[in-house]
PDB file of C-alpha atoms in Angstrom:
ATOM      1  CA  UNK A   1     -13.651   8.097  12.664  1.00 70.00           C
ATOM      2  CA  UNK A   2     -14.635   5.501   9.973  1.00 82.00           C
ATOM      3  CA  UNK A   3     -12.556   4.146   8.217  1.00 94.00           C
ATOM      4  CA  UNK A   4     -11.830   4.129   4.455  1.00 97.00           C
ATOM      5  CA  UNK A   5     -14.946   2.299   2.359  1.00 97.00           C
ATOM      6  CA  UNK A   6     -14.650   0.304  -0.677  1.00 98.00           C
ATOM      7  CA  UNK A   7     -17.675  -1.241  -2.903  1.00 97.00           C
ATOM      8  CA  UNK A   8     -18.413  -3.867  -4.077  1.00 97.00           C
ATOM      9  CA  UNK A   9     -16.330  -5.700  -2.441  1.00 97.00           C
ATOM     10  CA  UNK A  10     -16.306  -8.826  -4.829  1.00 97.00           C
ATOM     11  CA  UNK A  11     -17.155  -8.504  -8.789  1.00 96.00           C
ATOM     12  CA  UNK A  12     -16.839 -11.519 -11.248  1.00 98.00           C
ATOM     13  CA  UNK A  13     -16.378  -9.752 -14.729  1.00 98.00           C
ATOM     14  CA  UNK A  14     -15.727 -11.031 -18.475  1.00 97.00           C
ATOM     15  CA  UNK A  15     -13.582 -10.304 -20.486  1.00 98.00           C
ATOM     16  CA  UNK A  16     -14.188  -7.061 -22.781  1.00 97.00           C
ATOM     17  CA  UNK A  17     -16.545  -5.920 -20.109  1.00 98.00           C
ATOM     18  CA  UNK A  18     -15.943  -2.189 -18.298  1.00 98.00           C
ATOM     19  CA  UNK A  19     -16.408  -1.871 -14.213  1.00 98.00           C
ATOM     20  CA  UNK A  20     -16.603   1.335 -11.619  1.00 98.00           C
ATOM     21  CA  UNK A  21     -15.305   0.383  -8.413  1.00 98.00           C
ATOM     22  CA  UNK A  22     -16.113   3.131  -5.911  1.00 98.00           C
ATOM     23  CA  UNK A  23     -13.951   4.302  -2.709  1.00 98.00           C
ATOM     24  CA  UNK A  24     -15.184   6.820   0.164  1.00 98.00           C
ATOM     25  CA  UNK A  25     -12.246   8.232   2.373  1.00 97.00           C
ATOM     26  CA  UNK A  26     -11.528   8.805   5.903  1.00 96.00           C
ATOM     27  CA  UNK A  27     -13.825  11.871   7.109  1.00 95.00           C
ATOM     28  CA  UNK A  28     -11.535  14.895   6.273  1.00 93.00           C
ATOM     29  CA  UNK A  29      -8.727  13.335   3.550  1.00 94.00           C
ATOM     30  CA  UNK A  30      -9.108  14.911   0.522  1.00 93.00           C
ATOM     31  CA  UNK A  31      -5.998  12.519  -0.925  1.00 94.00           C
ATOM     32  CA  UNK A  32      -7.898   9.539  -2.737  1.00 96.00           C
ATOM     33  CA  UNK A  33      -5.415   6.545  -4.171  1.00 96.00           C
ATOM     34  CA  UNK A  34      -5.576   3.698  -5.960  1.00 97.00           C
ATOM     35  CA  UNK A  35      -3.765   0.540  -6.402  1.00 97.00           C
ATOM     36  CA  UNK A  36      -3.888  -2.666  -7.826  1.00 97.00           C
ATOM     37  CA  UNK A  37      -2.441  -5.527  -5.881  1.00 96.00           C
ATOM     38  CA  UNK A  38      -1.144  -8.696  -7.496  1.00 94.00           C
ATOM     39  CA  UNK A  39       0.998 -11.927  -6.219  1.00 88.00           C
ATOM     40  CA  UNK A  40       3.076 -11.604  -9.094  1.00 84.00           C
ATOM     41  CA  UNK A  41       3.615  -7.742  -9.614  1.00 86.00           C
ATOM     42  CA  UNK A  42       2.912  -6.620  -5.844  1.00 89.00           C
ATOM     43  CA  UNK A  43       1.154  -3.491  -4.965  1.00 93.00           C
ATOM     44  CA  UNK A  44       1.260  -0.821  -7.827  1.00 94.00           C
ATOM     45  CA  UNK A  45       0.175   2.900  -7.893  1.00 93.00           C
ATOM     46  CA  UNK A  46      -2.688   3.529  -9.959  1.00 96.00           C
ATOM     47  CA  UNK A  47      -3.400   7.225  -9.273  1.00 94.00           C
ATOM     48  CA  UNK A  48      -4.283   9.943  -7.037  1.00 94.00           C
ATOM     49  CA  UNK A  49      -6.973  12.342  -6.677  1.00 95.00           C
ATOM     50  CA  UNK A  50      -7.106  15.870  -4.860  1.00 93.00           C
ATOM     51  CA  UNK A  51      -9.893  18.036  -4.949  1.00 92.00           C
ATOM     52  CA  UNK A  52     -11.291  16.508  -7.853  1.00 94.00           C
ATOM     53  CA  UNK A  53      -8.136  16.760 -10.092  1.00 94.00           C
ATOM     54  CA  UNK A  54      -5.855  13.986 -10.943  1.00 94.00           C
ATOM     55  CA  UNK A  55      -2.521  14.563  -9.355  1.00 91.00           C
ATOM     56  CA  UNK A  56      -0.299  11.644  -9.798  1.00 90.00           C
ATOM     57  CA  UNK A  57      -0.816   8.620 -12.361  1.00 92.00           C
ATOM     58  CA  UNK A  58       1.111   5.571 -12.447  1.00 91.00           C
ATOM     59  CA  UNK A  59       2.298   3.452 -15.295  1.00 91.00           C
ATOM     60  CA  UNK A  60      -1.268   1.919 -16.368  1.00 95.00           C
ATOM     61  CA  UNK A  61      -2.678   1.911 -19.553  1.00 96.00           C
ATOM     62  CA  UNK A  62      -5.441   4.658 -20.347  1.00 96.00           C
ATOM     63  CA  UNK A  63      -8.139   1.497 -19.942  1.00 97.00           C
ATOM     64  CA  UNK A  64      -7.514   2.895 -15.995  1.00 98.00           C
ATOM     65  CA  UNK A  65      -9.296   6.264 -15.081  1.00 97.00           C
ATOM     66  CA  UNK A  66     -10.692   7.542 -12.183  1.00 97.00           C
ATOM     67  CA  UNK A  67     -12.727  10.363 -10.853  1.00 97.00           C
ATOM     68  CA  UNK A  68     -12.953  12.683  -7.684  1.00 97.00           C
ATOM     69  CA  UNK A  69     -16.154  14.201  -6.461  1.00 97.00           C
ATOM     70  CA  UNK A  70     -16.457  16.987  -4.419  1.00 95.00           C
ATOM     71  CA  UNK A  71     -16.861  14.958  -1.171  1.00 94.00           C
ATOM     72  CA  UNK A  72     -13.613  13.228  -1.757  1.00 95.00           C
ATOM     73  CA  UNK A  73     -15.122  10.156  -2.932  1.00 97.00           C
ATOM     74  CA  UNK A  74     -13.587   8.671  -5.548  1.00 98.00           C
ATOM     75  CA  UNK A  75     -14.326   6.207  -8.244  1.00 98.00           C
ATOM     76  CA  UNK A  76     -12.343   4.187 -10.610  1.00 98.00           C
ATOM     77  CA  UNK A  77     -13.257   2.620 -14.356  1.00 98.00           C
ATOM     78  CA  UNK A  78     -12.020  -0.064 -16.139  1.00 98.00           C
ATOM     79  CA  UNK A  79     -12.618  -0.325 -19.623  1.00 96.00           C
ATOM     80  CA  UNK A  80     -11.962  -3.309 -21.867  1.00 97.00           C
ATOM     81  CA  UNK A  81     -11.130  -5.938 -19.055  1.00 98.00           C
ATOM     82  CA  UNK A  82      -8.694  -8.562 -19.877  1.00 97.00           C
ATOM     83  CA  UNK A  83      -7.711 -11.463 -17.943  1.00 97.00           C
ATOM     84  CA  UNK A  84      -4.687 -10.044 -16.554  1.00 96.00           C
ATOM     85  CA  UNK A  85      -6.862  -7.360 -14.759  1.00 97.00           C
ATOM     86  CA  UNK A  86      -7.760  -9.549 -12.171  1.00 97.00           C
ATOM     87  CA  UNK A  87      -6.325  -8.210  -8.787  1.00 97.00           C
ATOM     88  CA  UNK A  88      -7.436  -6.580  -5.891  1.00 97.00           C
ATOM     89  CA  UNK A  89      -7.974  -3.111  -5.940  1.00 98.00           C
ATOM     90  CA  UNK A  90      -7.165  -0.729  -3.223  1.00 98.00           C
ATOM     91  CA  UNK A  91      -8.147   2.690  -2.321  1.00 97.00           C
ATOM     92  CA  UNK A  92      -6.116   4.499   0.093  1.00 96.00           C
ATOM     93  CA  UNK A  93      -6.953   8.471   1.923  1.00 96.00           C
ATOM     94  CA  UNK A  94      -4.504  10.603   3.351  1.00 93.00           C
ATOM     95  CA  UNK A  95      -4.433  14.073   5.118  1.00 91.00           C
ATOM     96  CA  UNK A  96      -0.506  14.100   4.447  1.00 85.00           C
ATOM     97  CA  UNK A  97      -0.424  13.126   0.769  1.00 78.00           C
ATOM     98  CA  UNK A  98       2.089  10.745   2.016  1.00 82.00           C
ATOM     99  CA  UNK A  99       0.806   8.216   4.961  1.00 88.00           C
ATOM    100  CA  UNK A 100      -1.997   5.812   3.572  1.00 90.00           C
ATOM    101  CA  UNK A 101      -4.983   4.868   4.948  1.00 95.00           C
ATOM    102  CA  UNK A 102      -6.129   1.817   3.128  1.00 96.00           C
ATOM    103  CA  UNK A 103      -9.889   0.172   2.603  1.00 97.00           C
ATOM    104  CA  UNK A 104     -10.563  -3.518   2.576  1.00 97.00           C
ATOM    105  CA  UNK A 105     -10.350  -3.353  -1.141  1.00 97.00           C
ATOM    106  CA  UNK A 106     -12.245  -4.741  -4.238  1.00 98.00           C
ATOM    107  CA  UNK A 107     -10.950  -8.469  -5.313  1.00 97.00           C
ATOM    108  CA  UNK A 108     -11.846  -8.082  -9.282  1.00 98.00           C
ATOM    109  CA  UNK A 109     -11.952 -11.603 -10.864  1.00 98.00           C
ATOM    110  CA  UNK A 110     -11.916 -11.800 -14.666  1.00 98.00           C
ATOM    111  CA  UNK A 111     -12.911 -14.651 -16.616  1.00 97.00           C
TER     112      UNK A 111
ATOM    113  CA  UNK B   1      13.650   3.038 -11.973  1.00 72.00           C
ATOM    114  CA  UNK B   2      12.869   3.243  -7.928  1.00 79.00           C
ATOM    115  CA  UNK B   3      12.746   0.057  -6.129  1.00 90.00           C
ATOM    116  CA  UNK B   4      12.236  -1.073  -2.502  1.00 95.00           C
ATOM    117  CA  UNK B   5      13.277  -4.460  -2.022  1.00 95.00           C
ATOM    118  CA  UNK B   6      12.357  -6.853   0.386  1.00 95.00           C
ATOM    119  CA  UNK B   7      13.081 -10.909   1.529  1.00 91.00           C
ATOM    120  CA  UNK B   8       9.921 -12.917   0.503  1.00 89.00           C
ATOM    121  CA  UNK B   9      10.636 -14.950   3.377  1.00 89.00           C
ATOM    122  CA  UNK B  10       8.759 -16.498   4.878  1.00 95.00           C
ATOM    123  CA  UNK B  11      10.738 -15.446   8.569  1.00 96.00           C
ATOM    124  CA  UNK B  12       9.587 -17.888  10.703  1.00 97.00           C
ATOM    125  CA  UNK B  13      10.401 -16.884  14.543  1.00 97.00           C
ATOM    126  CA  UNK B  14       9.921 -18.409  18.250  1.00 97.00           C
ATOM    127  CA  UNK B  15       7.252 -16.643  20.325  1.00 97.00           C
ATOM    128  CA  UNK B  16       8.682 -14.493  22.484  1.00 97.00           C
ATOM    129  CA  UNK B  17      11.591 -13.596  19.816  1.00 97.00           C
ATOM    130  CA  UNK B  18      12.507 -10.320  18.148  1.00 98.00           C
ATOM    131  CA  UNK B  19      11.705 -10.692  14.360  1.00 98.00           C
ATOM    132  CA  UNK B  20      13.845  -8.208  12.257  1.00 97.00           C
ATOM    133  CA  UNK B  21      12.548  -7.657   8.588  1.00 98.00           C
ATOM    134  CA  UNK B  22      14.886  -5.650   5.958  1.00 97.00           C
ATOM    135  CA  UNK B  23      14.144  -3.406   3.358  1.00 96.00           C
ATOM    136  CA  UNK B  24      16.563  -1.675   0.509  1.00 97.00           C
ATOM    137  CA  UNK B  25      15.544   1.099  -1.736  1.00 95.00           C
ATOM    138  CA  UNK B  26      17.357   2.307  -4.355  1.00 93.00           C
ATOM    139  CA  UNK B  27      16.161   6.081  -4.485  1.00 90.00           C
ATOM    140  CA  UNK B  28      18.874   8.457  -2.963  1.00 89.00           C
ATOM    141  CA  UNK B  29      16.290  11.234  -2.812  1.00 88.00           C
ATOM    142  CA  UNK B  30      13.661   9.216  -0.719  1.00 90.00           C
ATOM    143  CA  UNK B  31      12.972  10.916   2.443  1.00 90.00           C
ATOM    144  CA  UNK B  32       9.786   8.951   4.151  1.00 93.00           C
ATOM    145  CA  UNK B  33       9.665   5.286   4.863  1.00 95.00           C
ATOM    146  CA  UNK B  34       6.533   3.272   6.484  1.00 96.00           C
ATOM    147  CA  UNK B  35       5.981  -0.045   7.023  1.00 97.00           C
ATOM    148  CA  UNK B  36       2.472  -1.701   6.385  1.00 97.00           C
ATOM    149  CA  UNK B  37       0.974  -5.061   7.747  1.00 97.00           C
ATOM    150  CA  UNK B  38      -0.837  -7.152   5.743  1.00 97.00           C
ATOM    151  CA  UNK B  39      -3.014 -10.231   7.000  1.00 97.00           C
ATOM    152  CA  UNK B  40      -4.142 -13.714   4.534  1.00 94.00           C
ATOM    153  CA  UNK B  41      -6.767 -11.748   2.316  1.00 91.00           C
ATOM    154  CA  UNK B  42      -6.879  -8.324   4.030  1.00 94.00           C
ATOM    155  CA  UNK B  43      -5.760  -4.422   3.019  1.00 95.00           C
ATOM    156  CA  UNK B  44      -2.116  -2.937   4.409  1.00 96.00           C
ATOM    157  CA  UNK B  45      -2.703  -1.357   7.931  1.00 95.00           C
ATOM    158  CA  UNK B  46       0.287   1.486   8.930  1.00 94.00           C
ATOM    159  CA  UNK B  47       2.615   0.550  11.282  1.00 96.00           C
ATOM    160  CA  UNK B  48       5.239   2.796  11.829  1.00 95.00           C
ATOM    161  CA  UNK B  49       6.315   6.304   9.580  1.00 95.00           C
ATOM    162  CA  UNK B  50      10.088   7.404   9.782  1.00 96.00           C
ATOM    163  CA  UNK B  51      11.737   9.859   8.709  1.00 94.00           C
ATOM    164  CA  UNK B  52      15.282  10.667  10.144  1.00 94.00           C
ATOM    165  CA  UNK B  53      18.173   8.595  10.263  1.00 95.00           C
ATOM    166  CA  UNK B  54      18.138   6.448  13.432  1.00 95.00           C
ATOM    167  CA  UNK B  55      15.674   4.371  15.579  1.00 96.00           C
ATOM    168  CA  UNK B  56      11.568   5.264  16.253  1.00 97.00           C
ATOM    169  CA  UNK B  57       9.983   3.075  19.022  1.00 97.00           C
ATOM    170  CA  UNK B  58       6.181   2.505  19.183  1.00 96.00           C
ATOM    171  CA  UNK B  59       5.392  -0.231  21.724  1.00 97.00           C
ATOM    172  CA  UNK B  60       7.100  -3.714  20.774  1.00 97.00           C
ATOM    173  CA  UNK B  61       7.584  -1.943  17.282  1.00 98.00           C
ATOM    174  CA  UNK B  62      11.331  -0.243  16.125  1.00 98.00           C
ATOM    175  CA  UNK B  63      11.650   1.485  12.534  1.00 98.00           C
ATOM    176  CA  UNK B  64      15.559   1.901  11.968  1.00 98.00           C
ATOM    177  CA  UNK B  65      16.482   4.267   9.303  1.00 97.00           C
ATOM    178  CA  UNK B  66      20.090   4.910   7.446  1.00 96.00           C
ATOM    179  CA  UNK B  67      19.730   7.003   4.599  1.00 95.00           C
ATOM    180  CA  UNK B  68      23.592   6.482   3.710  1.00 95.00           C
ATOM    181  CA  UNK B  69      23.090   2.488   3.639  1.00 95.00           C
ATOM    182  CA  UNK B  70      19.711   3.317   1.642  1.00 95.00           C
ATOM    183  CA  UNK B  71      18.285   0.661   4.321  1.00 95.00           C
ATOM    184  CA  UNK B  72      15.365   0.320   6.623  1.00 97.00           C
ATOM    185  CA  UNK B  73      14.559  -1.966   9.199  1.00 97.00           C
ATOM    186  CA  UNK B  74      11.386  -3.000  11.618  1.00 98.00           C
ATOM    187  CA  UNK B  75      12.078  -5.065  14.671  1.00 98.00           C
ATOM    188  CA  UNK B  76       9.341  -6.787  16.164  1.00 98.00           C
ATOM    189  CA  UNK B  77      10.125  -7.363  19.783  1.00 98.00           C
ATOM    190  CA  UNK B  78       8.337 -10.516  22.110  1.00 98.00           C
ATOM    191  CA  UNK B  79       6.761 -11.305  18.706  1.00 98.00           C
ATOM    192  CA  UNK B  80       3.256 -12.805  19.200  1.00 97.00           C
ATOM    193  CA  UNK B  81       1.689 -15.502  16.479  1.00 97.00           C
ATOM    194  CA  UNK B  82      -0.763 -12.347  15.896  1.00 97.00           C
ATOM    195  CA  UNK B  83       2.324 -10.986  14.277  1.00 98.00           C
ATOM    196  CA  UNK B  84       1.733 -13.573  11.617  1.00 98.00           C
ATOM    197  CA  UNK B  85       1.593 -11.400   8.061  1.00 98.00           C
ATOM    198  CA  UNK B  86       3.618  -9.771   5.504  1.00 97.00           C
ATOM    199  CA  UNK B  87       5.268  -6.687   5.622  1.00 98.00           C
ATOM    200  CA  UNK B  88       5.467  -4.219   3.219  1.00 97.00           C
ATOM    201  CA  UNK B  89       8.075  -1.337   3.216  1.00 97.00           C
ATOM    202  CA  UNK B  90       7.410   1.897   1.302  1.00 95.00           C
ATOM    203  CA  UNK B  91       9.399   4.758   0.499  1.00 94.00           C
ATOM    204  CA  UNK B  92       8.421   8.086  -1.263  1.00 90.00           C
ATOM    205  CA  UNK B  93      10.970  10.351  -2.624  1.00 83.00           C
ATOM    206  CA  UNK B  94      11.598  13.967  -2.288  1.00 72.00           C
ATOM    207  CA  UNK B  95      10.794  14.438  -5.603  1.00 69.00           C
ATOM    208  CA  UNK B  96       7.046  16.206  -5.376  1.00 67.00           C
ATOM    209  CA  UNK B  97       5.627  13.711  -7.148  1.00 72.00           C
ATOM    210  CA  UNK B  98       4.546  11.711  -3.610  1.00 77.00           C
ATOM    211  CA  UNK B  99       4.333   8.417  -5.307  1.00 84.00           C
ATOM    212  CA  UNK B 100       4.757   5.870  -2.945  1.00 88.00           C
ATOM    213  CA  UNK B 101       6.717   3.104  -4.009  1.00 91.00           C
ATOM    214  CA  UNK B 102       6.264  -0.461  -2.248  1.00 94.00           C
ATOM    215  CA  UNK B 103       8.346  -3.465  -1.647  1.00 95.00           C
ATOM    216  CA  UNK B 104       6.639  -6.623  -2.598  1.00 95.00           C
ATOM    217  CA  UNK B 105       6.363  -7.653   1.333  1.00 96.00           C
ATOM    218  CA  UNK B 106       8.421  -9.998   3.756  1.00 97.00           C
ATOM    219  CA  UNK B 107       6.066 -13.107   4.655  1.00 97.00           C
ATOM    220  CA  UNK B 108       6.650 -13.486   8.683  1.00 98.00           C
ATOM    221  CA  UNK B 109       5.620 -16.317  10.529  1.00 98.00           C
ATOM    222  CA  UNK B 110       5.218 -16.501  14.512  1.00 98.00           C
ATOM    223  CA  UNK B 111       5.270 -20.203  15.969  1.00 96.00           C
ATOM    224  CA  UNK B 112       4.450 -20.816  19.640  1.00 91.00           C
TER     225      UNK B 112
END
């Protein structure tokens, strides 16, 4: 099976500006996460998708939304990006709700 | 507020030594653990998933569990300089809510 798919996989934004990162899961995992990786803060939950609805959020601002389609693939927004946005974002799938799958991610930089 | 925490290390280890990395949570009601390896620059990839109290072997890999210490363990046996990464522990309560929640990683280092 492939495995989970992340694009782009590098975006240089500026501040104020909006970005979709987009995630396609393992064949069969309807569970979509996301998370935002950081050397300070670590890896935090964004939120989860299930057949299209949002079932779990984090503790983001609403700047963070996502979306489901109904082939599982999932895409996330950022609106109004500000400097401290700059991470790598990671999409994870999972059959069990529980174990994750991860992608190779999206390394954000914003200047 | 749940929290798994971890060493920052780094651990460094012989080759050919067992590497144990620790992991605390603070979440009575968690009831599934994993541990995730993470290279320089690259995504978490699943190690191990446990559940019940005790030890779970998977080749040179053991997850220890004790729910009543609220502590989890991996053991790396004959560790290789392959086994070079950090390792993130994750827990997930019994709550419904199936939020993972992850420990900021234990930096392990493998020297021939």
């Amino acid at each position: 099976k492939a495995g989970v798919t992340q694009t782009p996989r590098y975006l240089i934004k500026t501040r104020g500006q909006q970005v979709t990162l987009s995630c396609s899961p393992i064949s069969g995992h309807r569970s979509v996460s996301w998370y935002q990786q950081t050397p300070g803060q670590g890896l935090q939950f964004l939120f989860e998708y299930f057949s299209e609805t949002q079932r779990n959020k984090g503790n983001f601002p609403g700047r963070f939304s996502g979306r489901q389609f109904s082939n599982s693939r999932s895409e996330m927004n950022v609106s109004t990006l500000e400097l401290g946005d700059s991470a790598l974002y990671l999409c994870a799938s999972s059959s069990d709700q529980e174990t994750q799958y991860f992608g190779p991610g999206t390394r954000l930089l914003v200047l | 507020q749940k929290e798994v925490e971890q060493n920052s290390g780094p651990l460094s280890v012989p080759e050919g030594a067992i590497a144990s990395l620790n992991c605390t949570y603070s979440d009575r009601g968690s009831q599934s653990f994993f541990w995730y390896r993470q290279y320089s620059g690259k995504s978490p990839e699943l190690i191990m998933s446990i559940y019940s109290n005790g030890d779970k072997e998977d080749g040179r890999f053991t997850a220890q569990l004790n729910k009543a210490s609220q502590y989890v363990s991996l053991l790396i046996r004959d560790s290789q300089p392959s086994d070079s990464a950090t390792y993130l522990c994750a827990s997930i309560s019994s709550g419904g809510s199936y939020i993972p929640t992850f420990g900021r990683g234990t930096s392990l280092i493998v020297h021939p």
